Short mmCIF file of C-alpha atoms in Angstrom, two decimals:
data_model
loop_
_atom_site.label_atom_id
_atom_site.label_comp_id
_atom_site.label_asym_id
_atom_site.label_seq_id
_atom_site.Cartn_x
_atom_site.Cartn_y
_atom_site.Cartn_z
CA UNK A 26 7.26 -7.36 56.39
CA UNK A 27 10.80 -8.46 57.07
CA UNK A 28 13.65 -6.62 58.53
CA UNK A 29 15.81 -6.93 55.73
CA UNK A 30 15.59 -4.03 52.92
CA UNK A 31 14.22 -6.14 49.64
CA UNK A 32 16.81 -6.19 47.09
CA UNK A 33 16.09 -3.84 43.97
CA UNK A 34 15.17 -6.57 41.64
CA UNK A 35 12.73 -8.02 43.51
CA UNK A 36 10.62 -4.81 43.27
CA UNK A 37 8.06 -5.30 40.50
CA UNK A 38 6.77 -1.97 41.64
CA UNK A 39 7.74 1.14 43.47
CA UNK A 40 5.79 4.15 44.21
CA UNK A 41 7.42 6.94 46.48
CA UNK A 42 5.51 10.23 47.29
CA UNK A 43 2.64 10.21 44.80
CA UNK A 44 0.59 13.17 44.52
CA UNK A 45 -2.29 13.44 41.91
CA UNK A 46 -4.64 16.73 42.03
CA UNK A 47 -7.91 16.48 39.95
CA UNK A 48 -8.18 20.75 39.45
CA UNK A 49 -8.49 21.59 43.64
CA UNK A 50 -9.68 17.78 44.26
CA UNK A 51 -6.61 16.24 46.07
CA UNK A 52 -6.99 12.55 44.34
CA UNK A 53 -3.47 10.85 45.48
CA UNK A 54 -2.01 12.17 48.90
CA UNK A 55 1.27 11.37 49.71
CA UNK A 56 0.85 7.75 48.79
CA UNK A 57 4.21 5.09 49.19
CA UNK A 58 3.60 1.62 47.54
CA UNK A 59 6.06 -1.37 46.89
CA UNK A 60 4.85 -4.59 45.40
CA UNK A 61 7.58 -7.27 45.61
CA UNK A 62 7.85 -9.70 42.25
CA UNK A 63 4.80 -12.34 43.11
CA UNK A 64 3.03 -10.55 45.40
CA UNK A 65 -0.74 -9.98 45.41
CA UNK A 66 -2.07 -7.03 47.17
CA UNK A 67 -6.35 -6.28 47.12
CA UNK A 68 -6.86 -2.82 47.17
CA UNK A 69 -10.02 -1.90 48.77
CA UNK A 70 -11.95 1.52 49.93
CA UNK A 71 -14.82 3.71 49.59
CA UNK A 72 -15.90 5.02 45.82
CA UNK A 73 -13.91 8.33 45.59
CA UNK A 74 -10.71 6.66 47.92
CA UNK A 75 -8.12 6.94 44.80
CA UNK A 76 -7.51 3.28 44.61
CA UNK A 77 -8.59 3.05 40.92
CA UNK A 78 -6.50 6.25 40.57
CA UNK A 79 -3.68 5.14 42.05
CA UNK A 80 -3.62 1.71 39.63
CA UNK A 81 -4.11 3.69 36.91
CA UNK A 82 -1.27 5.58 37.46
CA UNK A 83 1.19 2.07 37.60
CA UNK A 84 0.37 2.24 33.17
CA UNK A 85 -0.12 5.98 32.99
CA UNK A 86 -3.69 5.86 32.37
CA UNK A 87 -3.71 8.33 34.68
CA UNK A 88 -0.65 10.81 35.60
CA UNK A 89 0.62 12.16 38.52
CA UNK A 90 1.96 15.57 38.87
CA UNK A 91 4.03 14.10 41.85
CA UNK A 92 6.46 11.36 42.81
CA UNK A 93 8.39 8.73 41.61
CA UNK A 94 6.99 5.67 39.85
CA UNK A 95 9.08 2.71 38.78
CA UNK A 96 7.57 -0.45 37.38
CA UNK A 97 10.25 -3.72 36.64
CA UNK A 98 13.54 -1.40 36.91
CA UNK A 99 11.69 1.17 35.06
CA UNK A 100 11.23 4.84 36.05
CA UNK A 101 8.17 6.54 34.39
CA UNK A 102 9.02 9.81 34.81
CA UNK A 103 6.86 12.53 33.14
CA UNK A 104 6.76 12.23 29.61
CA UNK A 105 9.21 9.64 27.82
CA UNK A 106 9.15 6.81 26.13
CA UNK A 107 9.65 4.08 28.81
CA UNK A 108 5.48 4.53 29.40
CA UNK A 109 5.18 2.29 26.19
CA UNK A 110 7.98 -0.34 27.30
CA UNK A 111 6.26 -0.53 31.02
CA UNK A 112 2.73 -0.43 29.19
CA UNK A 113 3.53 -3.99 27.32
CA UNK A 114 4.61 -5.39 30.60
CA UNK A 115 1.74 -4.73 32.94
CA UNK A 116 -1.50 -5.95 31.47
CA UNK A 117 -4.59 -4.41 32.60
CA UNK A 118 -8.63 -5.56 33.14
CA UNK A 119 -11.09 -2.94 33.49
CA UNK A 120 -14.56 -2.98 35.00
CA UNK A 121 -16.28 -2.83 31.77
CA UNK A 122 -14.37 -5.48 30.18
CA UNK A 123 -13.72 -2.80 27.36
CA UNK A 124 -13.46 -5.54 24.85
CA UNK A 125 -12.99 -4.05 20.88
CA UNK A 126 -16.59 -4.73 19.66
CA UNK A 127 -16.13 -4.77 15.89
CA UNK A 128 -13.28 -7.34 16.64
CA UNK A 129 -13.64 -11.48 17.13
CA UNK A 130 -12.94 -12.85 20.47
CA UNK A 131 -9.27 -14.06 18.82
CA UNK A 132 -9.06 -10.94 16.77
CA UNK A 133 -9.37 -9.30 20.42
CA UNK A 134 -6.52 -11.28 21.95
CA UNK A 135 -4.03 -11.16 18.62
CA UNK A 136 -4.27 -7.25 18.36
CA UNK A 137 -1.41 -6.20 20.72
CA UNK A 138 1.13 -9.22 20.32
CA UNK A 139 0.66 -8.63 16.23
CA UNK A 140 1.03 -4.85 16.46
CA UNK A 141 3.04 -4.06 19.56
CA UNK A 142 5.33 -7.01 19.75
CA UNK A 143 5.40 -7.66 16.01
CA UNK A 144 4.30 -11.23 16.72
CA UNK A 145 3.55 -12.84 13.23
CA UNK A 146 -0.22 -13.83 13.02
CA UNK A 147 0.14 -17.87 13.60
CA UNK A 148 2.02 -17.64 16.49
CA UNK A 149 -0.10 -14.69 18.15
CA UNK A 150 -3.36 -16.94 17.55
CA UNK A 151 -1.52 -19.94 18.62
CA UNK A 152 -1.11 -18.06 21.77
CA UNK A 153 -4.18 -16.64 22.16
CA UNK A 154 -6.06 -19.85 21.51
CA UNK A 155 -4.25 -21.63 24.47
CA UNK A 156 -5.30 -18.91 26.89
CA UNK A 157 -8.27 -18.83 25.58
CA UNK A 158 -7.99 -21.93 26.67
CA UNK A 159 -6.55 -21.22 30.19
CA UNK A 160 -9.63 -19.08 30.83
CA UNK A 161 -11.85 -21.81 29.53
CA UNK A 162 -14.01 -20.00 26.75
CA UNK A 163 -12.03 -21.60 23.64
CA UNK A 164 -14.90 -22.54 21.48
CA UNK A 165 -15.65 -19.00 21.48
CA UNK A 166 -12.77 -17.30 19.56
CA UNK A 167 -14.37 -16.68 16.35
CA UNK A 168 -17.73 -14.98 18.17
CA UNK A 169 -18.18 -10.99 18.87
CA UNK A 170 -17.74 -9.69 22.11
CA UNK A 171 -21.70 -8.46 22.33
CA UNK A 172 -22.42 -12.26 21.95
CA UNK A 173 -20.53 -13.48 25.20
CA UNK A 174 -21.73 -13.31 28.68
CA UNK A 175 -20.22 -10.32 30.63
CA UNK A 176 -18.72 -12.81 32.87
CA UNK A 177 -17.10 -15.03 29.28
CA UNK A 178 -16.12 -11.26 28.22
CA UNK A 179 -14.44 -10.42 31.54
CA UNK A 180 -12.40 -14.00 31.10
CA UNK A 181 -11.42 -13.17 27.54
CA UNK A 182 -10.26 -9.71 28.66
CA UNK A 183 -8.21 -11.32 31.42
CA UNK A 184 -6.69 -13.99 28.18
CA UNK A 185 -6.38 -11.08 26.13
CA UNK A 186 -3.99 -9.15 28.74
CA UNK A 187 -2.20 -12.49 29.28
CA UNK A 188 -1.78 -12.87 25.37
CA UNK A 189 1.03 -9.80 26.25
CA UNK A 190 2.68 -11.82 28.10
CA UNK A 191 2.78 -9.46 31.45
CA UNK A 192 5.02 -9.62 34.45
CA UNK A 193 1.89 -7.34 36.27
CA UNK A 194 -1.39 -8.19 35.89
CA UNK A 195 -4.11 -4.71 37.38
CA UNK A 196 -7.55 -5.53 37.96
CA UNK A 197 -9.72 -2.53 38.47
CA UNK A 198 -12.60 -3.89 39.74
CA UNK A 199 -13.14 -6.65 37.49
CA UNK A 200 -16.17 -8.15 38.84
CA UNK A 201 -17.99 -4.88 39.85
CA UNK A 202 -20.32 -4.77 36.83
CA UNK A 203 -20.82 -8.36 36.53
CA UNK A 204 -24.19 -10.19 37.76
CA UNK A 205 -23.79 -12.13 40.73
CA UNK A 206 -23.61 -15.56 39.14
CA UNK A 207 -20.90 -14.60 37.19
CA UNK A 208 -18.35 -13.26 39.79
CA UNK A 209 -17.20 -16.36 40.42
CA UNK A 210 -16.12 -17.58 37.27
CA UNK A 211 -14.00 -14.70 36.93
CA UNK A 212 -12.78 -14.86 40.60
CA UNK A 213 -11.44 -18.75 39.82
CA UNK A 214 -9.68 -17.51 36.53
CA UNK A 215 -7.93 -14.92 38.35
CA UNK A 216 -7.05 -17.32 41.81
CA UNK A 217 -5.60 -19.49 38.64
CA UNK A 218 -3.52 -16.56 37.50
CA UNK A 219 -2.47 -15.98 41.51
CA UNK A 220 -1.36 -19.80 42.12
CA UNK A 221 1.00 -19.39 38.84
CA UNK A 222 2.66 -16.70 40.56
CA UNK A 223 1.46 -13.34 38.66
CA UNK A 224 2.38 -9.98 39.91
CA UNK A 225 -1.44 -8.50 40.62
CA UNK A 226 -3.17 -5.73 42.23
CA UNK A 227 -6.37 -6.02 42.55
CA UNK A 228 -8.83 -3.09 43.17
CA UNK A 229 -11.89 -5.34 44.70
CA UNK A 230 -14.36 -5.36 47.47
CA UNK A 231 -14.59 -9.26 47.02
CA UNK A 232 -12.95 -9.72 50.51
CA UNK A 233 -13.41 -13.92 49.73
CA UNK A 234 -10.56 -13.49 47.42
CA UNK A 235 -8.68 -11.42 49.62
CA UNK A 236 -8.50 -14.09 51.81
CA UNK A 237 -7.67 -16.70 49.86
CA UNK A 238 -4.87 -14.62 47.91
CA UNK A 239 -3.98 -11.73 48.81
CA UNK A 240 -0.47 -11.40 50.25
CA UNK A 241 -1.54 -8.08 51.67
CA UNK A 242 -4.48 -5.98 51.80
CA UNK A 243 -4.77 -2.23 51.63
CA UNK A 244 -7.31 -0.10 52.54
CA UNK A 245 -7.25 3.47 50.90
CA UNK A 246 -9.85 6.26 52.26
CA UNK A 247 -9.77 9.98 50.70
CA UNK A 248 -6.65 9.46 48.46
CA UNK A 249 -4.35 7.90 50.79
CA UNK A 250 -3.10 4.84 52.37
CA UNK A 251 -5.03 4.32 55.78
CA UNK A 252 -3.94 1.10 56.36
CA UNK A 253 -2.06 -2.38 55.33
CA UNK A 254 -1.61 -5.46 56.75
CA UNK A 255 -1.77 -9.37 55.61
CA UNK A 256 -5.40 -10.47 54.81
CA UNK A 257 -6.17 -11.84 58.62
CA UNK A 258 -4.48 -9.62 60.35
CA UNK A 259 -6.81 -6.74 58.11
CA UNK A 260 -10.22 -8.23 58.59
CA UNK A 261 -9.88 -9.82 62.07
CA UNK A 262 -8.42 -7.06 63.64
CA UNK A 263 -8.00 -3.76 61.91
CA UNK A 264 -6.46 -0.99 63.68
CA UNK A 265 -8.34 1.68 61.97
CA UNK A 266 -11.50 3.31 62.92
CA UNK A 267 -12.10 3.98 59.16
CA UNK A 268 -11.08 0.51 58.15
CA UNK A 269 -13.46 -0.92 60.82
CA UNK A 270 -16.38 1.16 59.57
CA UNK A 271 -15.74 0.51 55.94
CA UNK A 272 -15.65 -2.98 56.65
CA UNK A 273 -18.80 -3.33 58.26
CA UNK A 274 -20.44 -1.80 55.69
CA UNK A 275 -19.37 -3.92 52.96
CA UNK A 276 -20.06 -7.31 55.57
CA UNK B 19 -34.80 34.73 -30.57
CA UNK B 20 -36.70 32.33 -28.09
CA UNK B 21 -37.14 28.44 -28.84
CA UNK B 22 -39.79 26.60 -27.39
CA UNK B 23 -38.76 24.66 -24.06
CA UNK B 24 -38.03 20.28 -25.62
CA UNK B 25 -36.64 17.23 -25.19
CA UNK B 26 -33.43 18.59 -27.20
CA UNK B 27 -33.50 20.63 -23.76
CA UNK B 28 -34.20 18.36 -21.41
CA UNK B 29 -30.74 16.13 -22.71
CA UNK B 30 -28.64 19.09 -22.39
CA UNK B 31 -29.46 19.39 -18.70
CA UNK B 32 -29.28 15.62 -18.12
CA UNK B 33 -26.15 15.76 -19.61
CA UNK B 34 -24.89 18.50 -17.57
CA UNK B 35 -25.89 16.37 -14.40
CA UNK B 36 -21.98 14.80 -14.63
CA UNK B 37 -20.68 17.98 -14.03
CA UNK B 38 -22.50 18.03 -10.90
CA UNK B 39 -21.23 15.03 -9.85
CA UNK B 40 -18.06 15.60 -10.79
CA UNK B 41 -17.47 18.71 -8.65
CA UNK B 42 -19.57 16.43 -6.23
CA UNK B 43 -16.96 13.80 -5.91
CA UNK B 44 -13.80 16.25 -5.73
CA UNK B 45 -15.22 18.16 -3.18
CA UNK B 46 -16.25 15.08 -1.31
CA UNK B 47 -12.71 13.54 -1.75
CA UNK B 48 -11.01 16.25 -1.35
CA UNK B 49 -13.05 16.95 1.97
CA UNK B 50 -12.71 13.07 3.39
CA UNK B 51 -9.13 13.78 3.31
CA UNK B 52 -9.11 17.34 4.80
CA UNK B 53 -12.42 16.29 7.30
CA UNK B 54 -10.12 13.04 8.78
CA UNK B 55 -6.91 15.60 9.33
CA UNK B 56 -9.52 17.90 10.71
CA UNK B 57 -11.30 15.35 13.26
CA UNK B 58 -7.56 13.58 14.28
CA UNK B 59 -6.88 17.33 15.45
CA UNK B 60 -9.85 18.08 16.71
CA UNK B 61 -9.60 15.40 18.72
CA UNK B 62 -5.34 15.40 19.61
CA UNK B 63 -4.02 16.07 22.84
CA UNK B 64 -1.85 19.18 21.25
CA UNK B 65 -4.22 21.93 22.42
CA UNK B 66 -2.44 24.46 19.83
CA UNK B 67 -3.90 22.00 17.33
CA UNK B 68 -7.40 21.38 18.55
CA UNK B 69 -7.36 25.48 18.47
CA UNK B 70 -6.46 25.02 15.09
CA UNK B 71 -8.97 23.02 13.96
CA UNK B 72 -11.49 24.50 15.76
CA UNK B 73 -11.08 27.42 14.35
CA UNK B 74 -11.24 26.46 10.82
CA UNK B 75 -14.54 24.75 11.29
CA UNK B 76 -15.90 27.87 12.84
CA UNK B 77 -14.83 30.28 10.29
CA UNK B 78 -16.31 28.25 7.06
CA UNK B 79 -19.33 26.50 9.37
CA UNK B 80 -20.25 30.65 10.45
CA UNK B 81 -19.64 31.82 7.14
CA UNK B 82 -22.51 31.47 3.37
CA UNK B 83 -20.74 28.53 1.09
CA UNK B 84 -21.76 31.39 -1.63
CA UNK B 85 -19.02 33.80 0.28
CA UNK B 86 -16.82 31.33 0.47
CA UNK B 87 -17.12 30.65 -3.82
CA UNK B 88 -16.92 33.88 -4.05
CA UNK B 89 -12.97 34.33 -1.68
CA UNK B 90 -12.06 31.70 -4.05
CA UNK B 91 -12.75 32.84 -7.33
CA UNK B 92 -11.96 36.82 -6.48
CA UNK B 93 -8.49 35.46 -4.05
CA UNK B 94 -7.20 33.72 -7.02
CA UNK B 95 -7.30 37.02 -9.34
CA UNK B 96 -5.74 38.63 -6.52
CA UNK B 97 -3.16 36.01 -6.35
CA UNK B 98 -2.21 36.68 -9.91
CA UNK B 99 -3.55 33.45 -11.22
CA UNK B 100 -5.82 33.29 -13.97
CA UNK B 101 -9.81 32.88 -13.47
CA UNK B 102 -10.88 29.70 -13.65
CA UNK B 103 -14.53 28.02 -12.18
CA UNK B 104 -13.16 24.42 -11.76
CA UNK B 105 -10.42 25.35 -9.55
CA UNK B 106 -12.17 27.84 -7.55
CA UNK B 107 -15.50 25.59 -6.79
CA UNK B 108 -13.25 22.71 -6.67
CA UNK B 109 -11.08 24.53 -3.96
CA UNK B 110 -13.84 26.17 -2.05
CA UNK B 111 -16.64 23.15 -1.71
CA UNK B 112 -13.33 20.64 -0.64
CA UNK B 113 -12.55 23.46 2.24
CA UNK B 114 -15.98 23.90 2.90
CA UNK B 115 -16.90 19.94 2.80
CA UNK B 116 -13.56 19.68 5.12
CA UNK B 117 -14.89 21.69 7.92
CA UNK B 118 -18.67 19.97 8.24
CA UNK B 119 -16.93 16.47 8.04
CA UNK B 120 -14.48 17.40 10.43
CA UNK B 121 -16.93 18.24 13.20
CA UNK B 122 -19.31 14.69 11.84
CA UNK B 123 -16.25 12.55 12.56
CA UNK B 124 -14.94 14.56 15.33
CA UNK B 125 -18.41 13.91 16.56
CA UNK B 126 -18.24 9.90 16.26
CA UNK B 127 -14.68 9.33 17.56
CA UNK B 128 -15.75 11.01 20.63
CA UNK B 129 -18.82 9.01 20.60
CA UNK B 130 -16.79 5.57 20.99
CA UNK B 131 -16.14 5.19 24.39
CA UNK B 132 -13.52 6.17 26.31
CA UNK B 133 -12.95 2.84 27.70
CA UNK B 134 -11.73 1.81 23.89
CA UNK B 135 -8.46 4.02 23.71
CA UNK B 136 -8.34 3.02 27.27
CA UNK B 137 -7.86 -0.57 26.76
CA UNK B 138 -5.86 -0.32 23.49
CA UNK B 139 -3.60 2.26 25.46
CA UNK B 140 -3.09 -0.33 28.37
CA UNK B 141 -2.31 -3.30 25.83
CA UNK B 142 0.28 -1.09 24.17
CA UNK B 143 -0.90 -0.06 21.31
CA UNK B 144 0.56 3.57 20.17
CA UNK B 145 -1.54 6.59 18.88
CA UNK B 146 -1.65 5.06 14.52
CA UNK B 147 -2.48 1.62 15.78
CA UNK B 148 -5.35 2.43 18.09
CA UNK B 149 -6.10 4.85 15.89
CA UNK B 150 -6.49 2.93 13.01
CA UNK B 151 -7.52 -1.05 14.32
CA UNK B 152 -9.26 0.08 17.60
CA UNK B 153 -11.01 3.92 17.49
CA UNK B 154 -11.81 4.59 13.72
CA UNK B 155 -13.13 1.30 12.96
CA UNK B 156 -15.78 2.14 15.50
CA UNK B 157 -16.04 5.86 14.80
CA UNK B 158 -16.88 4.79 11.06
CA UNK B 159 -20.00 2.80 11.39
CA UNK B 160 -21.40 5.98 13.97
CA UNK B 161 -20.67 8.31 11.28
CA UNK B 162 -21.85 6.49 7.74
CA UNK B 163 -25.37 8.02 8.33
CA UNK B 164 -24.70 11.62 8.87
CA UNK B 165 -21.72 11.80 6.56
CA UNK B 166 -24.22 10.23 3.66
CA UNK B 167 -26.44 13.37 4.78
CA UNK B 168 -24.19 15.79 4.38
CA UNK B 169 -23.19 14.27 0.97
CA UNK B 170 -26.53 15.00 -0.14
CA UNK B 171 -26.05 19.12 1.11
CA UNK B 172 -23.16 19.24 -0.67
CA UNK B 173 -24.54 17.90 -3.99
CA UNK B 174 -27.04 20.73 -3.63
CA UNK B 175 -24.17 22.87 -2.48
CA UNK B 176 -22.54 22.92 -5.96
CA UNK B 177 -25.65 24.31 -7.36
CA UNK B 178 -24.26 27.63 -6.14
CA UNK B 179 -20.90 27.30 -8.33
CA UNK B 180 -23.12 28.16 -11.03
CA UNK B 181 -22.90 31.84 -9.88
CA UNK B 182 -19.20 31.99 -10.53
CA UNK B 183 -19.81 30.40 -14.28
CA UNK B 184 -19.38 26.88 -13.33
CA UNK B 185 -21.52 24.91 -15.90
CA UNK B 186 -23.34 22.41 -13.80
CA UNK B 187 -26.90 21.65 -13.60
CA UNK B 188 -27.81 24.82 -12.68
CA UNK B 189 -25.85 26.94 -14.71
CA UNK B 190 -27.24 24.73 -17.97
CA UNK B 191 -30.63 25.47 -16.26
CA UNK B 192 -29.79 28.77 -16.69
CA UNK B 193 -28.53 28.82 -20.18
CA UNK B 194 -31.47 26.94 -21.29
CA UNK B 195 -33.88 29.19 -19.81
CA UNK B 196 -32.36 32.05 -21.71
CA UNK B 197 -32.72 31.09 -24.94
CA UNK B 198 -36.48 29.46 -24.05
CA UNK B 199 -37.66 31.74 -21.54
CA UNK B 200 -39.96 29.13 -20.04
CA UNK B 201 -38.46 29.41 -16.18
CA UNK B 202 -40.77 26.92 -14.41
CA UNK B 203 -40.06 24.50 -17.00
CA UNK B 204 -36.62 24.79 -17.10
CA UNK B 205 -36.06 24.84 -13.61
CA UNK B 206 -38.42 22.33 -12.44
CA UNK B 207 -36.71 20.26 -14.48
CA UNK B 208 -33.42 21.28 -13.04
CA UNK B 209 -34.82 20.36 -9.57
CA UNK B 210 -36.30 16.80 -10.33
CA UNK B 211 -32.63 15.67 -11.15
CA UNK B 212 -31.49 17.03 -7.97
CA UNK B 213 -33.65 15.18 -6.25
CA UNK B 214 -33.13 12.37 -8.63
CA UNK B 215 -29.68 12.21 -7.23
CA UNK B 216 -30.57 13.00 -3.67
CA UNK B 217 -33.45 10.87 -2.66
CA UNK B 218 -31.85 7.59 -3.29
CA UNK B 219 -28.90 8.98 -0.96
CA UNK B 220 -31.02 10.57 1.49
CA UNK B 221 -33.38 6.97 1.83
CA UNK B 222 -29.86 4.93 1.90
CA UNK B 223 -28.94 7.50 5.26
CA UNK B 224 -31.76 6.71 6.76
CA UNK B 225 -31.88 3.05 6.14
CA UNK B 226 -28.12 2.93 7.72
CA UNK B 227 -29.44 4.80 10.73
CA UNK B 228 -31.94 2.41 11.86
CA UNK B 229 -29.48 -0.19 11.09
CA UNK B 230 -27.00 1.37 13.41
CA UNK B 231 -29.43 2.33 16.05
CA UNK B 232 -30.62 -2.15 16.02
CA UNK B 233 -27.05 -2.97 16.26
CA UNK B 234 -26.27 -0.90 19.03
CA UNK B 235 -28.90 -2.06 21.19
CA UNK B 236 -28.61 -5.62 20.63
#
């Protein structure tokens, strides 16, 4: 990283002293993050390490009882309102897709904008039809989730954060419950997303698109950060014993 | 003087059947309404009002719907208001229905999974909206089955307003069998519209079930 201090509103996001205790089990230890607007960080680790944890926390899926989170100029201290203005900025894709089953593929994607934003039905379809588009699935908007591929669901959950318009895209392990053939599909849609210049953190163990996007890479073990480093740098020569050993387990 | 047991008889305890269904359907309305603020409690972060509401299904879920007729009926002599069967049954069935649809639908919105309010909650939608367009929607076709079962208890149910003079089907059956003294008639009679009413319902539950159970595997 550079020598000079970033300025303020180039932080997309800032976490400082993050603590998170699940009952005795220490979850988040001590953990300092900041993501500069554009970057894309991979978050990688053992199950258990906190890094879905610690994502969760950026939308307040999950809160802390510690530290000081601020996402786009916006502190999300405990309780408040600001959660819901940082929640319609920061789209999020989940392993399971978690697509709304009883809704169409475009009924999916219009939700939010209509209800949230107050976008009038045309325009939010509109929308949603060109990333539909973008993700290339658009002959299936009028279709139900259960009759889409997982990997065609994972792309329309990626369109249907989009359809938000986000300045953060969070990817918790999005390919994880896929079938092989289908990571890839999802991996190009989100190296799209990357080349256009989204915010993203990526919780992943697909260390191909690490290397091919990541601006950094972090490795989290037992609730903290071990280590951090641009992608090269992290797989050709970590300085970790733990980041060694986790990495040639998952080689 | 005793009559003999006729089709004379057999009309006035057909036509008593609406009376049935009428307490039927205010206890059931009343109890959709008071069942849905029930479950939405049961199921709220507020722990003073999951307390709340679990504590109200335990007390009329632990306690004979005949006790429960009876608190109403006595409680509103107490209260100073004037006897009257409609009001009580009408008032003790709708608590009573309240409290088993609560813990049905309290039931099915935990059965949608968590990943649901998840993903609405990440996209931005408040606690009415993902209420509403994302959880309940869901919630609803888990629960059509068992709530249609417990529509058919509660039709039996109101056979025991009858004790505290509410003139139903059972309470005709009654009358009836007083003035023809022919009990296994009267009374068998009495129990083939019951069932009348209740089969249909109880075949229609379990038709939704299997549906629910193929569209939930496919």
């Amino acid at each position: 990283m550079s020598a000079t201090p970033t300025p303020a509103d180039e932080i997309a996001i800032r976490m400082a002293g993050i603590n998170k205790w699940y009952g005795g089990y220490h979850a988040l230890r001590d953990v300092n993050l900041e993501v500069r607007r554009g970057e894309r960080i991979v978050i990688c680790g053992p199950s258990g390490s906190g890094k879905s944890t610690l994502i969760r926390a950026i939308n307040q899926l999950e809160a802390v009882q510690e530290g000081q989170i601020v996402v786009d100029g916006i502190e999300l201290t405990a309780g408040g309102h600001n959660v819901d203005e940082v929640r319609r900025d920061v789209g999020m894709v989940f392993q399971q897709f978690n697509l709304f089953p009883h809704l169409t593929i475009l009924q999916n994607c219009v939700l939010a904008p209509m209800k949230v934003r107050g976008t009038p039905r045309a325009e939010a379809e509109a929308t949603a039809r060109r990333y539909l588009e973008r993700v290339r699935i658009p002959e299936q908007a009028d279709k139900y989730p259960a009759q889409l591929s997982g990997g065609q669901q994972q792309r329309v959950a990626i369109a249907r954060a989009l359809c938000m318009n986000p300045r953060i895209m969070l990817f918790d392990e999005p390919t994880s419950a896929l079938d092989p053939e289908m990571v890839k599909e999802v991996l190009d849609t989100m190296i799209d997303l990357a080349g256009e210049g989204m915010t993203m953190i990526c919780v992943t163990h697909e260390m191909g698109f690490a290397r091919a996007v990541a601006d950094r890479v972090i490795f989290m073990d037992q609730g903290q950060i071990i280590e951090e480093a641009a992608p090269d740098t992290f797989f050709d020569a970590p300085r970790h014993e733990r980041t060694r050993a986790f990495l040639q387990q998952i080689h | 003087m005793i009559r003999p047991f006729g089709l004379s008889d057999i009309l006035l305890i057909a036509e008593a059947i609406r009376w049935t269904l009428a307490l039927s359907a205010i206890a059931f309305a009343g109890g959709a309404i008071g069942g849905l603020a029930i479950a939405l409690a049961r199921t709220a972060d507020a722990r003073w009002l999951r307390t709340l509401a679990m504590l109200f299904i335990r007390l009329f879920q632990g306690t004979p719907l005949l006790m429960q007729l009876f608190l109403a009926f006595f409680g509103m002599n107490i209260l100073g208001l004037a006897i009257n069967p409609w009001l009580a049954a009408s008032l003790a069935l709708t608590l009573h229905a309240s409290a088993f649809l609560g813990e049905i639908w309290r039931g099915s919105i935990e059965a949608v999974p968590s990943g649901q309010r998840e993903a609405a909650t990440a996209l931005g939608l408040r606690y009415y909206d993902r209420m509403t367009s994302v959880i309940l929607p869901q919630a609803a076709r888990i629960s059509v089955a068992p709530t249609v079962g417990f529509l058919v208890q509660l039709i039996k149910g109101t056979s025991l307003a009858s004790i505290i003079g509410f003139t139903e089907l059972t309470r005709t059956g009654q009358i009836v069998n007083n003035a023809t003294f022919a009990p296994f008639a009267v009374f068998g009679t009495v129990a083939a519209f019951y069932f009348l009413l209740c089969w249909p319902l109880s075949l229609m539950a379990r038709r939704m079930e299997t549906r629910f159970a193929r569209a939930t595997t496919r």
